[in-house]
mmCIF file of C-alpha atoms and ligand atoms in Angstrom:
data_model
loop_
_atom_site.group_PDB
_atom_site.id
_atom_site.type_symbol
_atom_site.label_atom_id
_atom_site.label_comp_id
_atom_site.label_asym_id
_atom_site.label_seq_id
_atom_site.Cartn_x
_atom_site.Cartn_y
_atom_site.Cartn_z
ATOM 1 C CA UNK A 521 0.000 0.000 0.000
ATOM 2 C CA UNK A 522 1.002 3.186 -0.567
ATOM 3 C CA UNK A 523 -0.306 6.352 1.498
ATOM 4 C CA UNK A 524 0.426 10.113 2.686
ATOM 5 C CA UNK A 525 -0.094 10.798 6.210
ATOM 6 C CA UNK A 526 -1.112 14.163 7.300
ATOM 7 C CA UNK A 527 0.684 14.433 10.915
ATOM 8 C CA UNK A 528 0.740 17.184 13.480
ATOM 9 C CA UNK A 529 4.301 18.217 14.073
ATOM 10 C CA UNK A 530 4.502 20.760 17.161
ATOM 11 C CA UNK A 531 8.508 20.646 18.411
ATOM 12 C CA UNK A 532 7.191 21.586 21.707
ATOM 13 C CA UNK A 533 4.830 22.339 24.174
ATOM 14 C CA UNK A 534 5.089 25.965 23.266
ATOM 15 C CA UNK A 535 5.738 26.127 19.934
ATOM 16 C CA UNK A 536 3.188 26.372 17.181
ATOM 17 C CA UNK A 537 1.902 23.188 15.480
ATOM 18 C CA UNK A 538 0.807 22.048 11.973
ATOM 19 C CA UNK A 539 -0.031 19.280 9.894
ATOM 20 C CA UNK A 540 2.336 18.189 7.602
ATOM 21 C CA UNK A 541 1.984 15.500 4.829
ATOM 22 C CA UNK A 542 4.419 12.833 3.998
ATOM 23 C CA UNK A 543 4.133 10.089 1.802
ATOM 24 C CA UNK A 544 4.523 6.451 2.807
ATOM 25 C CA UNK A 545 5.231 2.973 0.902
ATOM 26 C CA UNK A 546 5.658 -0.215 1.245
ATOM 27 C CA UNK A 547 2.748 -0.590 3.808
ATOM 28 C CA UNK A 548 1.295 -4.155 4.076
ATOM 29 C CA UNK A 549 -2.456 -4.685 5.705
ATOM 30 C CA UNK A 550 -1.052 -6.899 8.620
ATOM 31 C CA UNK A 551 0.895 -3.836 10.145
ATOM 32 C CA UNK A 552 -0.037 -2.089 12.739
ATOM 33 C CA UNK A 553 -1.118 1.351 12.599
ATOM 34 C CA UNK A 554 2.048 1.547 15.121
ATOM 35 C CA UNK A 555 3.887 -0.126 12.668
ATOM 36 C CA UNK A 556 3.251 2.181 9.860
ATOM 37 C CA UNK A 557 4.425 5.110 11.625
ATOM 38 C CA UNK A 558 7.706 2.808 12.470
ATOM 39 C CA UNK A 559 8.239 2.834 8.436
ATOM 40 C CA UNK A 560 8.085 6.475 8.267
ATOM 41 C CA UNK A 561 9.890 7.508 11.271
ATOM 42 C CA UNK A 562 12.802 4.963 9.324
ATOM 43 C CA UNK A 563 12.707 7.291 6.239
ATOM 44 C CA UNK A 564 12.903 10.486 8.112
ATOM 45 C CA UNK A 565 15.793 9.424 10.060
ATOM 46 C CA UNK A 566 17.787 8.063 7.074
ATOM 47 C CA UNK A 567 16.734 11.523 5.231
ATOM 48 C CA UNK A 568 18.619 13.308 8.007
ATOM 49 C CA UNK A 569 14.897 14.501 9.452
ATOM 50 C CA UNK A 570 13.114 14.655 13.000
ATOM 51 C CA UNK A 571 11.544 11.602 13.372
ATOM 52 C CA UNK A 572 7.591 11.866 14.710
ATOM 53 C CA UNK A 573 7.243 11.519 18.568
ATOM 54 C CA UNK A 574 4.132 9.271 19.330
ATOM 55 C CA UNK A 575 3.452 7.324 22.619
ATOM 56 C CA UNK A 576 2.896 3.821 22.920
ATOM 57 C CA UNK A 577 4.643 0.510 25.062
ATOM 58 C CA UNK A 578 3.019 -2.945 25.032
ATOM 59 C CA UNK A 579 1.336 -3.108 21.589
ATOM 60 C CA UNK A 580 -0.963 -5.170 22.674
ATOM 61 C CA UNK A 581 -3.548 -2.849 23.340
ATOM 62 C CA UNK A 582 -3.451 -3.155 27.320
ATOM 63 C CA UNK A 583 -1.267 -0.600 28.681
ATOM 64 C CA UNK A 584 -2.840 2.781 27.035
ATOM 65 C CA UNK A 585 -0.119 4.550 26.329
ATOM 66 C CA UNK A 586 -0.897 4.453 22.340
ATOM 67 C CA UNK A 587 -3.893 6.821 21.151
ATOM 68 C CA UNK A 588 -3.709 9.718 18.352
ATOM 69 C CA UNK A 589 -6.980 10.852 16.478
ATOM 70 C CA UNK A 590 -7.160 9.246 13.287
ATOM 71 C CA UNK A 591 -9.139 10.867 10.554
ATOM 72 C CA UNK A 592 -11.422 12.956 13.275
ATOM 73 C CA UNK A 593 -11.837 9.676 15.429
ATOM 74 C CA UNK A 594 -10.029 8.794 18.392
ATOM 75 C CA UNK A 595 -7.666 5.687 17.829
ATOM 76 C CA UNK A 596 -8.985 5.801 14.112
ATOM 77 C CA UNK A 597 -12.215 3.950 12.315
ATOM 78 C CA UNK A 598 -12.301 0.779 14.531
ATOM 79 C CA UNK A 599 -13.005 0.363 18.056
ATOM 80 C CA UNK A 600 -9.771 -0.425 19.839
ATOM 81 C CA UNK A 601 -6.364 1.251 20.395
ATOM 82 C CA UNK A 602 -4.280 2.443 17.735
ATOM 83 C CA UNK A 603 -1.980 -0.301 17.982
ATOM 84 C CA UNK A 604 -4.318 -3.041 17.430
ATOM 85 C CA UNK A 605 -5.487 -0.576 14.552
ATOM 86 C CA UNK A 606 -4.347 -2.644 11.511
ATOM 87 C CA UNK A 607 -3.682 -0.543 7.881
ATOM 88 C CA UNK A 608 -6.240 -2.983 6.384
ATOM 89 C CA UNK A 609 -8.896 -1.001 7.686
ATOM 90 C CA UNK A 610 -7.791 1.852 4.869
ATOM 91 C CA UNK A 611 -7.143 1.669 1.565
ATOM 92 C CA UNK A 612 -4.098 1.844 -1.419
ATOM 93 C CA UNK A 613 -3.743 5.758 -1.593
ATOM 94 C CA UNK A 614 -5.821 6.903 1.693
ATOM 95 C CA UNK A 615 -4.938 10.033 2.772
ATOM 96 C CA UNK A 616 -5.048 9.872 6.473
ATOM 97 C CA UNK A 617 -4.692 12.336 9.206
ATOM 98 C CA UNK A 618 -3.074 11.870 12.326
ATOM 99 C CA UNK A 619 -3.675 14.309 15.415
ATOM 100 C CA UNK A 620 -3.068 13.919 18.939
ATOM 101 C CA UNK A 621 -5.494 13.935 21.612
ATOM 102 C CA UNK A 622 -7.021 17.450 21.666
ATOM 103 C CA UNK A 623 -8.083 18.746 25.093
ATOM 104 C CA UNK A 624 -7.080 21.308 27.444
ATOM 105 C CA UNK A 625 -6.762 18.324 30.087
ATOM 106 C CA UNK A 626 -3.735 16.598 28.022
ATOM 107 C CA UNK A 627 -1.472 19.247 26.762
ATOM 108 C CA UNK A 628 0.462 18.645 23.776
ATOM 109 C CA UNK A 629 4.418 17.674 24.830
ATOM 110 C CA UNK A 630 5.562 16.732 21.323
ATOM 111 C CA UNK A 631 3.851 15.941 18.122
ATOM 112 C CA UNK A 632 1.529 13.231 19.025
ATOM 113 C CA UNK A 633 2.800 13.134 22.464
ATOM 114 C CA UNK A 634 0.422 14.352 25.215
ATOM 115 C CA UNK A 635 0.842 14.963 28.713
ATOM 116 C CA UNK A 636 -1.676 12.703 30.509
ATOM 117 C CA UNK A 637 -0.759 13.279 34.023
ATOM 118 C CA UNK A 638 -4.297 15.106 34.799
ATOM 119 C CA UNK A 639 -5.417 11.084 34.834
ATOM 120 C CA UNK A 640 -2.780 9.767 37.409
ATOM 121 C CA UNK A 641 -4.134 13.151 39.706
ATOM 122 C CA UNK A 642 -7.572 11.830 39.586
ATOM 123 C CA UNK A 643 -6.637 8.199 40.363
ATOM 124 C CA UNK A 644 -4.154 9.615 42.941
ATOM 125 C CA UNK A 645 -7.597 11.383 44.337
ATOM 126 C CA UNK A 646 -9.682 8.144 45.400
ATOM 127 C CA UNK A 647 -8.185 5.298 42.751
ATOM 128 C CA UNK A 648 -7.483 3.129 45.569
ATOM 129 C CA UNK A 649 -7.975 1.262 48.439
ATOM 130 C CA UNK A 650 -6.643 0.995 52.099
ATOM 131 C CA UNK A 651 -7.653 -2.400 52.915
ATOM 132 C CA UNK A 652 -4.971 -4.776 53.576
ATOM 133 C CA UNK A 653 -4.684 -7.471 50.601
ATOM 134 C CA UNK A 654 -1.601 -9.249 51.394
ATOM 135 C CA UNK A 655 -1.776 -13.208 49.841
ATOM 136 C CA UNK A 656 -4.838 -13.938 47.211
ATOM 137 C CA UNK A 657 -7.356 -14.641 50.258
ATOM 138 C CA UNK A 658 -9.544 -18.092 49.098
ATOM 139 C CA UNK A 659 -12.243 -17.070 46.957
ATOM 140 C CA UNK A 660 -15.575 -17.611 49.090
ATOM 141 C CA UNK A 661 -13.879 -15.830 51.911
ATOM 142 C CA UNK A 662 -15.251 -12.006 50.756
ATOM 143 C CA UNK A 663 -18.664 -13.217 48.694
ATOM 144 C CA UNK A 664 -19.351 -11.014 46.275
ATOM 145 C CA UNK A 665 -22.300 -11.126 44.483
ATOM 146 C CA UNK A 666 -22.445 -12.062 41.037
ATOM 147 C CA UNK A 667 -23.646 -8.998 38.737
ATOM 148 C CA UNK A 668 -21.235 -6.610 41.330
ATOM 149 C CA UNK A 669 -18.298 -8.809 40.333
ATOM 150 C CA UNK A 670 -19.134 -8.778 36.767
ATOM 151 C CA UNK A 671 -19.658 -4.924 36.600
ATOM 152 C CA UNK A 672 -16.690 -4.684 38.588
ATOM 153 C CA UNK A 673 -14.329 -5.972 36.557
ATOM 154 C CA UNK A 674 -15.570 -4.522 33.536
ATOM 155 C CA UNK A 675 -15.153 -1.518 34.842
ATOM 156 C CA UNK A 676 -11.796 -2.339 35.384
ATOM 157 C CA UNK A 677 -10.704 -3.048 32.314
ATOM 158 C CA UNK A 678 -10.420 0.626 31.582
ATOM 159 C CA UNK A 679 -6.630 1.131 30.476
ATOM 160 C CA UNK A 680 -6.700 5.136 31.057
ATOM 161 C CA UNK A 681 -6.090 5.488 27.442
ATOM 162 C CA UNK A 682 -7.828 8.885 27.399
ATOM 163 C CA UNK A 683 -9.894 7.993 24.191
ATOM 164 C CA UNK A 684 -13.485 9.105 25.824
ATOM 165 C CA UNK A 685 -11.877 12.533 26.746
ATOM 166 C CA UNK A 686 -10.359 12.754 23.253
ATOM 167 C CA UNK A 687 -13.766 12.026 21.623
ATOM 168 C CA UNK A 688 -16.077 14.496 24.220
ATOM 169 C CA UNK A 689 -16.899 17.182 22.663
ATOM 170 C CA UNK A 690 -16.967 18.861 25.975
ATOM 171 C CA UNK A 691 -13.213 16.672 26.768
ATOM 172 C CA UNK A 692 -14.844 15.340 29.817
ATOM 173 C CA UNK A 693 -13.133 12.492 31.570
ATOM 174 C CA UNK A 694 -16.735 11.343 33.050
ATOM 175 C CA UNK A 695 -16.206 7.219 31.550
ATOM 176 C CA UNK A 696 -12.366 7.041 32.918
ATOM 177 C CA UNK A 697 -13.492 8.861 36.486
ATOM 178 C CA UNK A 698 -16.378 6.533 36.157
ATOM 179 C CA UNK A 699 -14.914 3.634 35.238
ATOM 180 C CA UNK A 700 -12.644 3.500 38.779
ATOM 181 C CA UNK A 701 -15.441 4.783 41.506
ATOM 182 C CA UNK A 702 -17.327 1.865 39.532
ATOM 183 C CA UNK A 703 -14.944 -0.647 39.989
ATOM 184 C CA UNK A 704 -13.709 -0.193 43.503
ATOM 185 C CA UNK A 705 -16.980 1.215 44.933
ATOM 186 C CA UNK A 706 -18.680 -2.483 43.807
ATOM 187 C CA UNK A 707 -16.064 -4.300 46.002
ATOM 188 C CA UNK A 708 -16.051 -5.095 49.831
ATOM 189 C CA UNK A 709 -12.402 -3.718 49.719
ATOM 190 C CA UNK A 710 -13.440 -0.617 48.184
ATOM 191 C CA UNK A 711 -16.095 0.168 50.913
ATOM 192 C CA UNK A 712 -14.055 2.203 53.279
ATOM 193 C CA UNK A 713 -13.052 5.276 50.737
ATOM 194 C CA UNK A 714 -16.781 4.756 49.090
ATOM 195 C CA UNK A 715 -17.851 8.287 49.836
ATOM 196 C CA UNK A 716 -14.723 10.463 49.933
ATOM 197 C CA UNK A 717 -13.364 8.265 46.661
ATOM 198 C CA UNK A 718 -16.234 9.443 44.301
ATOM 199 C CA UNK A 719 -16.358 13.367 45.659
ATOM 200 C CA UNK A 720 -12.683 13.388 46.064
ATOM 201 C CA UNK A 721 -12.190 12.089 42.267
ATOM 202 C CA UNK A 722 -15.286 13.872 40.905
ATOM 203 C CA UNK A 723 -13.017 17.129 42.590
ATOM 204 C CA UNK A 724 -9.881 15.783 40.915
ATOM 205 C CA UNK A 725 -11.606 15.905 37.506
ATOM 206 C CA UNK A 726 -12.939 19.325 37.442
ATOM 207 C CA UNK A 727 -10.230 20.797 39.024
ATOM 208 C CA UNK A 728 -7.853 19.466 35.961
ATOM 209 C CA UNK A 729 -10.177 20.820 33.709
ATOM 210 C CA UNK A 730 -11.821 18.218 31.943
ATOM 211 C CA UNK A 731 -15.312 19.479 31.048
ATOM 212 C CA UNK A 732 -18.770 18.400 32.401
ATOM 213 C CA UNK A 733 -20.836 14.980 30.368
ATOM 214 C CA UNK A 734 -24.104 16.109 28.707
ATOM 215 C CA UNK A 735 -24.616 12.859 27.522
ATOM 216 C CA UNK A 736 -23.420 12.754 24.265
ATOM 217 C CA UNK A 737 -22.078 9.029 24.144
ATOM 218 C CA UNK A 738 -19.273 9.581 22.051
ATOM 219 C CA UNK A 739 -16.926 8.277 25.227
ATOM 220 C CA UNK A 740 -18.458 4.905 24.993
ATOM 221 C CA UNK A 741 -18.171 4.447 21.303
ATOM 222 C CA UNK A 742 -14.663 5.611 21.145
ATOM 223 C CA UNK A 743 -13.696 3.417 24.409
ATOM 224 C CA UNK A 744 -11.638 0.052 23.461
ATOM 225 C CA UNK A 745 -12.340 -1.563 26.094
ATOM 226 C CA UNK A 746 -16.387 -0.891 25.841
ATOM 227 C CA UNK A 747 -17.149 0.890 29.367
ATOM 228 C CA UNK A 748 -20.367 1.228 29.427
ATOM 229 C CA UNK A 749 -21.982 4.080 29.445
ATOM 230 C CA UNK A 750 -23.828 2.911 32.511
ATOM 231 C CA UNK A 751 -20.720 3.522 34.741
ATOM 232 C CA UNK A 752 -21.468 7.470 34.393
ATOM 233 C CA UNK A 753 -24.596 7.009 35.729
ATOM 234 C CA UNK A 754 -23.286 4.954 38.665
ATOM 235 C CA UNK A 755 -21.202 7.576 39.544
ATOM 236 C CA UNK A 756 -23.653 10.143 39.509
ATOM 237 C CA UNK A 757 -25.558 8.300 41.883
ATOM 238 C CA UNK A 758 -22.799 7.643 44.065
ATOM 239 C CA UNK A 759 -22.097 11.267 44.311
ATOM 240 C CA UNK A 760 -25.611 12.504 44.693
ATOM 241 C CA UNK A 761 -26.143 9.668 47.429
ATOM 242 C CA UNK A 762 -23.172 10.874 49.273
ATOM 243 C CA UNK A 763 -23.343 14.500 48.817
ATOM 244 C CA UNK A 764 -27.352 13.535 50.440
ATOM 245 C CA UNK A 765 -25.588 12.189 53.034
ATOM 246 C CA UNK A 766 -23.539 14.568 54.522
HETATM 247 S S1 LIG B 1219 0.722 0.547 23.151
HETATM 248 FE FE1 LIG B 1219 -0.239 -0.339 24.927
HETATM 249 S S2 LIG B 1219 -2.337 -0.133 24.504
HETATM 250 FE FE2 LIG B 1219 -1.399 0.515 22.663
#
């Protein structure tokens, strides 16, 4: 396959950025979408230019470092991360642009490169617990009912790739924020820190300035790890039953 690639360069967090085409070759449908930016960043750097700066680690679409917006869509046309992305979902002479994540939450470092530390402040907020775990305790020790344990590990699935922020049009961080009181506020272990976890976080995520949900959805069907939009609502009710509360 042959393509161009229409990539925001920005050489720092202060300088201006624009989009800036190059063509690529030699692009087979197995590779990664990772993998095709690999093949250009090898021709830039053997034509003596900067290569382009774009996060990612595993590769195996669990870690969530990977994520650019893809042709106006966050991690591209198919619902998972960009490195499970495969070039066989485009075609022999696409054009395709390649952004990074766009919100005032995640501030551009370098070229695709964002700075998604506003997400480790809002886990840092309530994203844990303070029970003791020690050894894998046996199994029917804690019950837990079924559909809690099911929604709870769905919930945490969530890799904190910032996708649902990236495809808000309000860059609210509702699903990821969402996504963790969910999971730990389901669990026995998660009980003590149930009430100051969700206002604490909810805090975290304003405060960073992610914007408010007005139930738009596009979070959920950017998400590759399907969170359900349900999880919002949890939270809502966690925080309105708490805020009640006190
Ligand atoms: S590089 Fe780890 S999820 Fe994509």
């Amino acid at each position: 396959m042959k393509l161009t690639v229409r990539i925001w360069r920005q050489a720092s967090p202060d300088a201006p950025g624009k989009m800036v085409g190059y063509p690529v070759d030699n692009i087979t449908p197995e590779m990664s979408f990772l993998e095709m930016l690999d093949v250009l960043n090898e021709s830039l750097v053997l034509a003596g230019e900067e290569p382009v700066a774009f996060d990612h680690d595993c590769r195996e679409g669990i870690c969530g470092m990977c994520g650019v917006v893809i042709n106006g869509r966050a991690h591209g046309p198919e619902q998972t991360t960009t490195c499970q992305l495969h070039m066989r979902a485009f075609q022999d002479g696409d054009v395709i642009d390649v952004e990074p994540w766009r919100s005032r939450a995640f501030p551009v470092i370098k070229d695709l490169v964002v700075d998604r530390s506003s997400f480790d402040r809002v886990i840092q907020a309530g994203g844990y617990i303070t029970a003791p775990t020690g050894a894998a305790p046996e199994a029917h020790s804690t019950r837990v009912a079924k559909l809690d344990a099911d929604a709870a590990f769905e919930n945490a699935t969530c890799i904190g790739c910032g996708a649902c922020v990236a495809a808000c049009p309000n860059g609210s961080a509702m699903l990821f924020t969402a996504a963790k009181v969910t999971h730990l506020n389901l669990l026995p272990q998660g009980q003590p820190e149930r009430e100051s976890r969700v206002l604490d976080m909810v805090a975290a995520m304003d405060a960073e300035g992610f914007g408010g949900c007005t139930n738009s959805g596009e979070c959920v069907a950017s998400c590759p790890k399907e969170i359900p939009f349900f999880s919002i609502t949890n939270m809502n009710r966690e925080y309105l039953r708490t805020l009640r509360k006190h």
